XYZ file of C-alpha atoms in Angstrom:
557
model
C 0.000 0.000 0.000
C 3.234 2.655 0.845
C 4.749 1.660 -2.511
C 1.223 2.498 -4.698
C 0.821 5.670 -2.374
C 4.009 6.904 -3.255
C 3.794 5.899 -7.018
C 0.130 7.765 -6.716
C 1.927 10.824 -4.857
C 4.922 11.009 -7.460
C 2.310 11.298 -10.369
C 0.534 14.244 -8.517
C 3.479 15.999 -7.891
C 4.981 15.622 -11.497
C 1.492 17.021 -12.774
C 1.634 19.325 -10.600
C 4.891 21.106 -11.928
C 4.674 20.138 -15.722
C 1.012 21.480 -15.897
C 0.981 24.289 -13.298
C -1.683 26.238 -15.224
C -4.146 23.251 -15.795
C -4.292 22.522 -11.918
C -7.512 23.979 -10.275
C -8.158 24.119 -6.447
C -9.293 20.524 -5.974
C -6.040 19.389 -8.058
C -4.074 21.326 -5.588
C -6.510 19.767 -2.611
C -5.775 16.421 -4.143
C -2.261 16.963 -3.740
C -1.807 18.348 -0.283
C -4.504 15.548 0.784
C -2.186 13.131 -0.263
C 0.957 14.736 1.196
C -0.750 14.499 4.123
C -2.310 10.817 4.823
C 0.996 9.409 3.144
C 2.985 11.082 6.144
C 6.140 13.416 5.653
C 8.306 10.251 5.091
C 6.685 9.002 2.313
C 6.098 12.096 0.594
C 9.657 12.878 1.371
C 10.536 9.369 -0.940
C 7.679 10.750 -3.304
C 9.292 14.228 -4.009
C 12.924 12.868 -4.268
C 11.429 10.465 -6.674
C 9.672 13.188 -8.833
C 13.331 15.104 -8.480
C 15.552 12.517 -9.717
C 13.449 12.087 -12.671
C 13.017 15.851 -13.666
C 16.886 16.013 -13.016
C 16.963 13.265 -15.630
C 15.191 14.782 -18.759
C 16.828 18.193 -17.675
C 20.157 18.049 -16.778
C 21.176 20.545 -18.838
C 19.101 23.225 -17.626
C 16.776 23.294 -15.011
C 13.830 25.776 -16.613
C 11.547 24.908 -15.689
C 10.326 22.424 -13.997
C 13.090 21.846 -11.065
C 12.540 25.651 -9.868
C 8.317 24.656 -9.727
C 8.856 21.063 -7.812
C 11.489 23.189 -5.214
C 8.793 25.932 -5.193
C 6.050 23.171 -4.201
C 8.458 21.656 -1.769
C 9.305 24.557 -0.014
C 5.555 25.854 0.368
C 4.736 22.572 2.010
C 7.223 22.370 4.227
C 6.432 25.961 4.870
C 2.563 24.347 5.718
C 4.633 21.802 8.047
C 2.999 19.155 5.253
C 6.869 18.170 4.812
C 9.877 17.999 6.557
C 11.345 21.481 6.559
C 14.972 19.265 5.554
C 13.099 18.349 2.833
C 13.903 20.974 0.013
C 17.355 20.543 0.805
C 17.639 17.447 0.499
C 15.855 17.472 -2.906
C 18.830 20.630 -4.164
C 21.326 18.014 -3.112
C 19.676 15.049 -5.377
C 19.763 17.237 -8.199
C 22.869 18.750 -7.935
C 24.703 15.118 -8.123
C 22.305 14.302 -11.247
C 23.005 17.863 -13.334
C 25.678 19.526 -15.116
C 27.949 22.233 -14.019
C 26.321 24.807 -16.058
C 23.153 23.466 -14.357
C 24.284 22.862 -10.910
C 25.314 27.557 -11.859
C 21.548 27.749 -12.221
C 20.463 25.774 -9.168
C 22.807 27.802 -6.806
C 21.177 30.826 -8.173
C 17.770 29.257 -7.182
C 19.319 28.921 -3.871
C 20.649 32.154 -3.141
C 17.625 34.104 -4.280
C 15.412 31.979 -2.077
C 18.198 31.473 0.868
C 15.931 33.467 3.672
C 13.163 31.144 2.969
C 15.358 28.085 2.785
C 17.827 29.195 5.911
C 14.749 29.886 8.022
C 15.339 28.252 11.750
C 18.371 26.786 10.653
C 21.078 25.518 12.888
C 24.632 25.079 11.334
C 25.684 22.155 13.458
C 22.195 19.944 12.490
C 19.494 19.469 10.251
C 19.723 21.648 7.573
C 23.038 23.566 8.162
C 24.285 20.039 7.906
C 22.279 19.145 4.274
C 23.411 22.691 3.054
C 27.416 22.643 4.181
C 27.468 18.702 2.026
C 25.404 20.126 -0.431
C 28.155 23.228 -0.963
C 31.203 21.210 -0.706
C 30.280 18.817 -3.363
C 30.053 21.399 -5.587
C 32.941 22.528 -4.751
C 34.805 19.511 -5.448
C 33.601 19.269 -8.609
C 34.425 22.583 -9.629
C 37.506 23.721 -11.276
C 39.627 26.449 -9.386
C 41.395 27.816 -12.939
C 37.954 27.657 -15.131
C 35.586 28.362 -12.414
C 36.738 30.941 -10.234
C 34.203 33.053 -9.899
C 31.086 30.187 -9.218
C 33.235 29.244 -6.443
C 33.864 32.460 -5.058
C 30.272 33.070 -5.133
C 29.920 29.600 -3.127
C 31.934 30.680 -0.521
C 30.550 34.478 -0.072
C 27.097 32.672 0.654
C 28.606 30.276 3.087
C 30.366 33.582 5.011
C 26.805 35.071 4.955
C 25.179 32.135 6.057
C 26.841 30.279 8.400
C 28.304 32.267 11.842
C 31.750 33.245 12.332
C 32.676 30.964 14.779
C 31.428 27.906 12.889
C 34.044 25.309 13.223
C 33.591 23.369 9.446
C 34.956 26.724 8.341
C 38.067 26.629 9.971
C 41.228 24.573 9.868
C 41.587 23.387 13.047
C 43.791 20.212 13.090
C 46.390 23.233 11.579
C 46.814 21.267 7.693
C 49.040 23.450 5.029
C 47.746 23.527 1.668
C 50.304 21.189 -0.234
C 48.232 20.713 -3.413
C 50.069 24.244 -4.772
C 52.946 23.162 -5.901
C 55.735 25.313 -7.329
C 58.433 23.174 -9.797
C 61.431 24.860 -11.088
C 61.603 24.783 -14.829
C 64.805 24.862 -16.636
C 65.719 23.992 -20.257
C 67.490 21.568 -21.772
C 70.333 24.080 -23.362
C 70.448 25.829 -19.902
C 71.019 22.148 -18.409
C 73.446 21.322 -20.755
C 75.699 24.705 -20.325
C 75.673 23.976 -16.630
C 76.737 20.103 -17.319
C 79.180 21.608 -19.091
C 81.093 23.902 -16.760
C 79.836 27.057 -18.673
C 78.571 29.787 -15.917
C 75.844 31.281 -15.808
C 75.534 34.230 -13.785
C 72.716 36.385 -12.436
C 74.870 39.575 -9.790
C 77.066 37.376 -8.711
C 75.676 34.529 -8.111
C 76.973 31.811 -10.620
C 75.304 28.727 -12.663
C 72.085 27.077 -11.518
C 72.275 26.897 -7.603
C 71.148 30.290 -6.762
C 68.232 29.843 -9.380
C 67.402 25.976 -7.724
C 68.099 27.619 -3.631
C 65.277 30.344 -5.105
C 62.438 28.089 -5.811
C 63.801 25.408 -3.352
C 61.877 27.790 -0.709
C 58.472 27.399 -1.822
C 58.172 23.790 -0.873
C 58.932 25.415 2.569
C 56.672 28.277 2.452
C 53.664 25.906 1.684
C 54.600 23.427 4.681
C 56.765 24.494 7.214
C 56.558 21.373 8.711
C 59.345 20.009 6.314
C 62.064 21.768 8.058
C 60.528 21.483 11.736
C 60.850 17.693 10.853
C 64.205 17.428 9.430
C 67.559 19.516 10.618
C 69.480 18.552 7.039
C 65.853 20.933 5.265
C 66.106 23.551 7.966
C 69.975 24.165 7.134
C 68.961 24.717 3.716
C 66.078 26.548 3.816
C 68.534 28.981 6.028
C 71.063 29.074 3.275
C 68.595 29.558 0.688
C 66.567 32.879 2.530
C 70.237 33.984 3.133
C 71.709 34.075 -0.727
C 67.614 35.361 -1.907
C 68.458 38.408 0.651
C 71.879 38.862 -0.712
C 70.758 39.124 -4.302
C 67.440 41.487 -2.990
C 69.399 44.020 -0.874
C 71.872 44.518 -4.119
C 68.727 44.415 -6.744
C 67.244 47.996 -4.002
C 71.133 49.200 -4.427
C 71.157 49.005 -8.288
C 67.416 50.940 -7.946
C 68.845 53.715 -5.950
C 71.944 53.976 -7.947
C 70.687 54.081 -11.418
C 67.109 54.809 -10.731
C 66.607 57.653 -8.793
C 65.890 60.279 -11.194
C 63.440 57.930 -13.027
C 62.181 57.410 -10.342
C 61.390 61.085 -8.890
C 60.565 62.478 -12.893
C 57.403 59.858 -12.590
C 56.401 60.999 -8.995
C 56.413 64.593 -10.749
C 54.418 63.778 -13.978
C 51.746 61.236 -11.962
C 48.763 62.409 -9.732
C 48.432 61.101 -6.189
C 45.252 59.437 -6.847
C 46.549 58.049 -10.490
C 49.701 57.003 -8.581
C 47.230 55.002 -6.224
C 45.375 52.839 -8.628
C 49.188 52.342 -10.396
C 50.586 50.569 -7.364
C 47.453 49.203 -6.813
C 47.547 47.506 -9.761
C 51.052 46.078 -9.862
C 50.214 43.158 -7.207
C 48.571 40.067 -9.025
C 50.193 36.679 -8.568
C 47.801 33.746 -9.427
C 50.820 31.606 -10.252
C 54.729 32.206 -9.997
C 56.270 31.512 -13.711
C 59.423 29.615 -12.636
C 60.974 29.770 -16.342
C 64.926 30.019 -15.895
C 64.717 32.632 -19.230
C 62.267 34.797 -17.219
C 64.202 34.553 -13.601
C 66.535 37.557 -14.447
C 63.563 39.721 -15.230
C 61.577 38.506 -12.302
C 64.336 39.107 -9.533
C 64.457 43.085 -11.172
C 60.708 43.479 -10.452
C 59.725 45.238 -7.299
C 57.020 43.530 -6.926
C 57.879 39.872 -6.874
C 60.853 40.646 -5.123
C 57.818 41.743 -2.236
C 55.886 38.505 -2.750
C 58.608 36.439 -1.898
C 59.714 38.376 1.221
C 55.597 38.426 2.025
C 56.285 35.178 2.353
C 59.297 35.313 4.651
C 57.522 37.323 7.147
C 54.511 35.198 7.139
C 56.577 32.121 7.870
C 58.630 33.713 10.228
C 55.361 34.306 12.317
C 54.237 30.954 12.135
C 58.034 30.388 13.436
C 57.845 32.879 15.954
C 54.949 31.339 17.689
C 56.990 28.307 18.130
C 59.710 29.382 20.271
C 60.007 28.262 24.018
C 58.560 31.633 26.028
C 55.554 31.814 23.197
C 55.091 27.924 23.637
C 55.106 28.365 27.567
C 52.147 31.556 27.457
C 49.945 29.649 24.903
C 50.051 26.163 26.893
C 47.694 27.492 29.758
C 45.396 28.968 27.029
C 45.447 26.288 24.204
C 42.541 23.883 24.358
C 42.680 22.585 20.608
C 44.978 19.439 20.720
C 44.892 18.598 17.741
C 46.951 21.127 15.956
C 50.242 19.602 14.156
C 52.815 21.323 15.370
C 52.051 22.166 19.092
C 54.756 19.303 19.788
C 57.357 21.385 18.007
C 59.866 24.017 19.701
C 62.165 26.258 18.005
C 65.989 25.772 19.813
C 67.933 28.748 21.122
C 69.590 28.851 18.224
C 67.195 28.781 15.306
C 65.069 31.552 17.579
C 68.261 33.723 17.475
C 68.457 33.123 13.907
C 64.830 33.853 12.546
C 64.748 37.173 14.964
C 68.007 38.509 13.114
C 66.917 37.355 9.467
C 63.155 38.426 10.178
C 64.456 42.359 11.120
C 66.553 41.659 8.139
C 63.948 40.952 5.679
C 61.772 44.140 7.756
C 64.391 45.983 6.644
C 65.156 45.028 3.107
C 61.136 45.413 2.662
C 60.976 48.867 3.674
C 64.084 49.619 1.284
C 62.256 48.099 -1.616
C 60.285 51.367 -3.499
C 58.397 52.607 -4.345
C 56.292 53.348 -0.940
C 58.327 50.736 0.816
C 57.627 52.146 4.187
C 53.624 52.238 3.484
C 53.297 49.047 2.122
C 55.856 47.507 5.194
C 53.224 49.293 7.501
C 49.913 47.884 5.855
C 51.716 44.567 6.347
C 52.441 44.510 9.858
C 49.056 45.403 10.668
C 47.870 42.520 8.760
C 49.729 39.768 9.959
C 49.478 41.574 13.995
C 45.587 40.871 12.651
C 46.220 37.141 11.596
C 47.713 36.373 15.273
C 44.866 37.336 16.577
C 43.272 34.753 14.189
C 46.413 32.370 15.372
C 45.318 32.493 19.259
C 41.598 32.262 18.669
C 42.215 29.023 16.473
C 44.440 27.693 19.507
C 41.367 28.196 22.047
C 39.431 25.600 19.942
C 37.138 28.956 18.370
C 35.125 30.617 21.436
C 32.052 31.976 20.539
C 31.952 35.831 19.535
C 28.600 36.090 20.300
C 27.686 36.519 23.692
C 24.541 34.824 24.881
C 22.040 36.807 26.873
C 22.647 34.515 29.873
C 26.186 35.669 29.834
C 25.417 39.256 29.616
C 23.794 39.085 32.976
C 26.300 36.378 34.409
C 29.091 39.479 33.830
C 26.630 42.122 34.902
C 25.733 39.850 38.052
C 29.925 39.868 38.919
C 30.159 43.148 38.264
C 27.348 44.656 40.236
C 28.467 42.371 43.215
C 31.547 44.341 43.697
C 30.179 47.596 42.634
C 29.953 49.998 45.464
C 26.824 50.768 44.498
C 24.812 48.373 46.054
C 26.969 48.097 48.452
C 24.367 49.489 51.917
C 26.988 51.036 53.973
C 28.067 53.131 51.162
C 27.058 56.334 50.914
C 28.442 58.204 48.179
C 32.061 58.987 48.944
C 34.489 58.256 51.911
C 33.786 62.059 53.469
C 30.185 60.925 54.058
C 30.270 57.559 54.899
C 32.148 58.543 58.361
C 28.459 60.178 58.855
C 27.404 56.318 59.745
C 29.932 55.850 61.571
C 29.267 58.175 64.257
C 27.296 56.921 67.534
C 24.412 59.328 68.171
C 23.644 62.362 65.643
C 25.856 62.890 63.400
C 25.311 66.618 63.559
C 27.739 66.190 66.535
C 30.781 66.330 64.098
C 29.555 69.572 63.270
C 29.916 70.941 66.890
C 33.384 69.525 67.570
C 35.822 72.531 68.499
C 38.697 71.607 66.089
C 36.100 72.289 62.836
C 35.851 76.208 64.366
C 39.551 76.411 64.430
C 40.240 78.182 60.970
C 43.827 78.328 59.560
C 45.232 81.019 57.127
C 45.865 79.774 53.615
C 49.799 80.334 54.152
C 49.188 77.482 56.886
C 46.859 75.647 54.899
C 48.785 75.362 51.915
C 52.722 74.434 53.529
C 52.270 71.238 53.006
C 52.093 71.569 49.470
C 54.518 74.255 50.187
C 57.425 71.760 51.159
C 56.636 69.812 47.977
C 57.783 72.703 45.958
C 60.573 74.887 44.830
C 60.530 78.265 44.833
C 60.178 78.458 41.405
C 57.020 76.298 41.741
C 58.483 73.101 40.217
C 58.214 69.941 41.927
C 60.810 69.691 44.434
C 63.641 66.688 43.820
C 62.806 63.133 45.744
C 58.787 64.115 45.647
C 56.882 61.771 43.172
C 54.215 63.810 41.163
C 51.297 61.497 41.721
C 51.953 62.418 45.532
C 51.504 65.727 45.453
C 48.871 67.359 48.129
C 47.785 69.049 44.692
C 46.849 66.169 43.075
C 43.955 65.872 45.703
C 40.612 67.183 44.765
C 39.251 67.815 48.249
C 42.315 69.305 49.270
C 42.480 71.969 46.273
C 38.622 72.839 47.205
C 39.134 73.388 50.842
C 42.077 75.720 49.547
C 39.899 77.306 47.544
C 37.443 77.994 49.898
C 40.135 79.403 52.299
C 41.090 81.789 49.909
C 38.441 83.203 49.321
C 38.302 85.167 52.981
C 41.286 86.566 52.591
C 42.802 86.250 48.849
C 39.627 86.728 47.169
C 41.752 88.601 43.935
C 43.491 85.152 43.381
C 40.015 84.463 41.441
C 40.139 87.140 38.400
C 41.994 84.698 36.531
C 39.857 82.197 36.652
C 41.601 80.277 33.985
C 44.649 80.040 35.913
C 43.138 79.419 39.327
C 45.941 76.406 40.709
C 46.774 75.452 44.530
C 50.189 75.359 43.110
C 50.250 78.793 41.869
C 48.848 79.791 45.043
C 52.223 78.752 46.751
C 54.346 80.528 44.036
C 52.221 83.906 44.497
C 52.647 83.650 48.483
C 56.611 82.714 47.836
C 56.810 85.447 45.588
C 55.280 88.198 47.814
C 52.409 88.575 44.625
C 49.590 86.729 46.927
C 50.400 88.724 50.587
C 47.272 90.121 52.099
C 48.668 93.687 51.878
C 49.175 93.616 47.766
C 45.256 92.688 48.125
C 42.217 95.161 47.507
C 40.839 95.566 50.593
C 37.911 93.262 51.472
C 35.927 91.981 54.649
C 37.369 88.704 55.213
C 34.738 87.951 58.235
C 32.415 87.278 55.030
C 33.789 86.477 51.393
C 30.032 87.082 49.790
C 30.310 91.046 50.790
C 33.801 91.900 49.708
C 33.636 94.315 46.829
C 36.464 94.309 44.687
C 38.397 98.225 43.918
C 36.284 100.155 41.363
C 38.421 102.955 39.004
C 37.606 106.469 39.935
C 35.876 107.090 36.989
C 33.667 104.388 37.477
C 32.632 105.971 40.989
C 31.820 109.165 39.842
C 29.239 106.903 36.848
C 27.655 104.754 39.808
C 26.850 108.132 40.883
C 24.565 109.421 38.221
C 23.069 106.005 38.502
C 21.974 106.489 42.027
């Protein structure tokens, strides 16, 4: 009975999508009846049956009867009629049964309808899992010369989809990629003058060794691993980065020498913003041509001399991170195990070494025009970004987002040590002695030593002692312990001065408990050199008014 409802089902869903326009409302009744009392697993076998065969007759191009079966599928699901997995599963079956140039049509039918098919999705199950497969495979079948951009596209809708912290995104056991491989190529009549003693030479570096030590590195560059592995591989990659620095650092020598005023006639003639897009332009590698007839002109270009030594740095962080004091501050942080190379340190010795040939490359880099120093800076900030990357892989990928239990877990520690909810605080330290006091606290305000006033000479010798005459800080008196440097002792100054130094305040911009002291040293702040006010009560004093102003208050009275 399953096998003639699903046979019955199939034939109501193909009608359904080849005749869309003949199907009235009790067609479309018929069908979603059926969906229904055959259950979602059966109408799951159904659909993929009704998919394979469509896929069949139309694996060339999917117009258009795939996009009207996914359409059905997903509006069911939508109805909870079928499995919401379901349309997924049914992209995948037809992807596997279409061409390439099909399987470019499909994904667009994805990504136009990816709200719709990404709805409640989780990445780790269900359909994130159906979807991630379903990507991959296409993927793998896809060429990375010839189809570029399809798999770019791929990839920008798995960024958008999936969340940064998703772990089938990221390489955590620590793998190189060892599939780009670099081969030196050198021709028979080259091979031939070096079997035969002739020398070939490229600034000073004779016959094919320097050319074979120059390419030898990439095998390095793409797995480090090599020469963690083997002593005999680090020795030569050592030898190798050595002679390519040599031959670099005389290449910027020959620039400056015989290129200079080239060199400063084109910053003349070319715009800033022209000049821009110029350099811009001048960095494209897809693939290093390794041609011994091209190597001369390649080592004279500024811009794959930078490539390689992009490389050196980027290695020589990988290296750094290695060595025994990085090893020992990333143990007690490190939960991912399974990385490679955590069982590798770097000796004394081959630490000393990449710290003097790194600053050596830093500096050949920054000599290398034009704009060496910009370009030197842009890198460093990139790879100081990519250790960031480095340490978060290490810590086995923490989420980024923070759930809204954690939130209130950190605002839960935080209020429990914030003073403010603290009872017995008050406010501030002055007032909290208020609740300290046994009986009314308005007793502090009656205690005889708050009605003995002091001058502001008195007041202010503390600070006084602290000082030089000139006003700067005297020697043996730290600056952060200066009486100064206390708020509630420069307003109690304040307030003493204003009974008896009142004029301190016309410059109100230059009002300073230190240049108090220097006006009283000085003689400038003595009560004598003061206008004349009643210091019993600051709010009456009346500062001096000209003469001529007198006799104008007068006709105003």
């Amino acid at each position: 009975m399953s096998r003639a409802q699903v046979d019955e089902l199939r034939v109501l869903v193909l009608d359904a999508v080849s005749h869309p326009h003949n199907n009235g409302s009790t067609d479309s009744e018929r069908l979603l009846s059926g969906v229904r009392d055959a259950g979602k697993e059966l109408a799951a076998a159904a659909f993929r049956q009704a998919a394979l065969a469509l896929a069949a007759k139309n694996c060339q191009s999917l117009q258009p009867y795939i996009p009207r079966l996914l359409d059905l599928a997903l509006n069911l699901a939508d109805g909870d009629a079928l499995d919401d997995v379901l349309p997924l599963n049914l992209i995948e079956d037809i992807s596997e049964s279409i061409t390439i140039k099909a399987n470019e049509a499909l994904f667009d039918y994805v990504e136009t309808h990816r709200a719709r098919i990404t709805k409640n999705m989780e990445p780790s199950k269900g359909k994130g899992l159906v979807l991630l497969r379903f990507c991959n495979e296409i993927l793998r079948r896809l060429s990375k010369t010839r189809h570029t951009v399809f798999c770019g596209r791929i990839l920008l809708f798995l960024t958008g989809v999936y969340p940064l912290s998703e772990r089938s995104g990221v390489n955590l056991k620590g793998d190189f990629n060892t599939d780009n491989v670099t081969t030196a190529t050198i021709s028979d009549d080259v091979r031939n003058a070096a079997d035969n003693m002739d020398v070939v030479e490229l600034n000073n570096v004779s016959d094919l060794s320097f050319f074979k030590k120059f390419w030898g590195l990439q095998p390095y560059f793409s797995n480090p691993m090599i020469v963690l592995k083997s002593k005999s591989d680090w020795v030569s990659m050592e030898e190798a980065i050595d002679s390519v620095l040599n031959v670099f650092e005389a290449e910027n020598e020959l620039d400056l020498k015989s290129g200079s005023d080239r060199k400063r006639r084109d910053d003349k003639s070319v715009s800033g913003t022209d000049k821009e897009l110029d350099i811009t332009d001048q960095y494209f590698f897809p693939k290093f041509l390794t041609s011994w007839n091209l190597f001369e002109l390649q080592v004279k270009d500024v811009s794959f001399r930078r490539q390689i030594m992009v490389q050196m740095l980027i290695i020589f962080q990988f290296f750094m991170g290695l060595t025994k004091q990085a090893v020992e501050n990333a143990s007690a942080t490190t939960t991912n195990k399974s990385l490679q190379f955590l069982t590798f340190v770097l000796s004394e010795s081959q630490e000393a070494w990449v710290n003097q040939i790194r600053s050596r490359v830093v500096r050949t880099l920054e000599q290398t025009g034009p704009n060496g120093r910009r370009f030197l800076t842009t890198l460093t900030t990139v790879i100081t970004h990519e250790a960031n990357w480095i340490k978060w892989k290490a810590e086995s990928c923490p989420q980024f987002e923070k759930t809204l239990e954690g939130k209130l877990q950190t605002q839960k520690k935080f209020l429990e040590h914030s003073l403010a909810v603290n009872k017995d605080f008050v406010g501030s330290a002055e007032l909290n002695i208020l609740k300290l006091v046994d009986g009314e606290p308005s007793s502090l305000l009656k205690d005889k030593k708050r009605t003995t006033s002091q001058t502001l000479e008195e007041f202010l010798a503390p600070l006084a002692d602290q000082l030089n005459e000139d006003g700067t800080v005297a020697e043996g008196v730290e600056e952060e312990y200066l009486y100064s440097k206390n708020r509630t002792y420069n307003w109690q100054a304040y307030r003493t001065a204003l009974n008896s130094h009142f004029h301190f305040f016309k410059d109100v911009d230059n009002i300073d408990t230190q240049i108090m002291v220097k006006r009283l040293k000085t003689g400038v702040g003595s009560v004598s050199s003061a206008p004349k006010a009643n210091a019993a009560n600051a709010s009456e004093a009346v500062p001096a008014v000209p003469s001529d102003d007198r006799q104008t208050a007068a006709k105003d009275k």
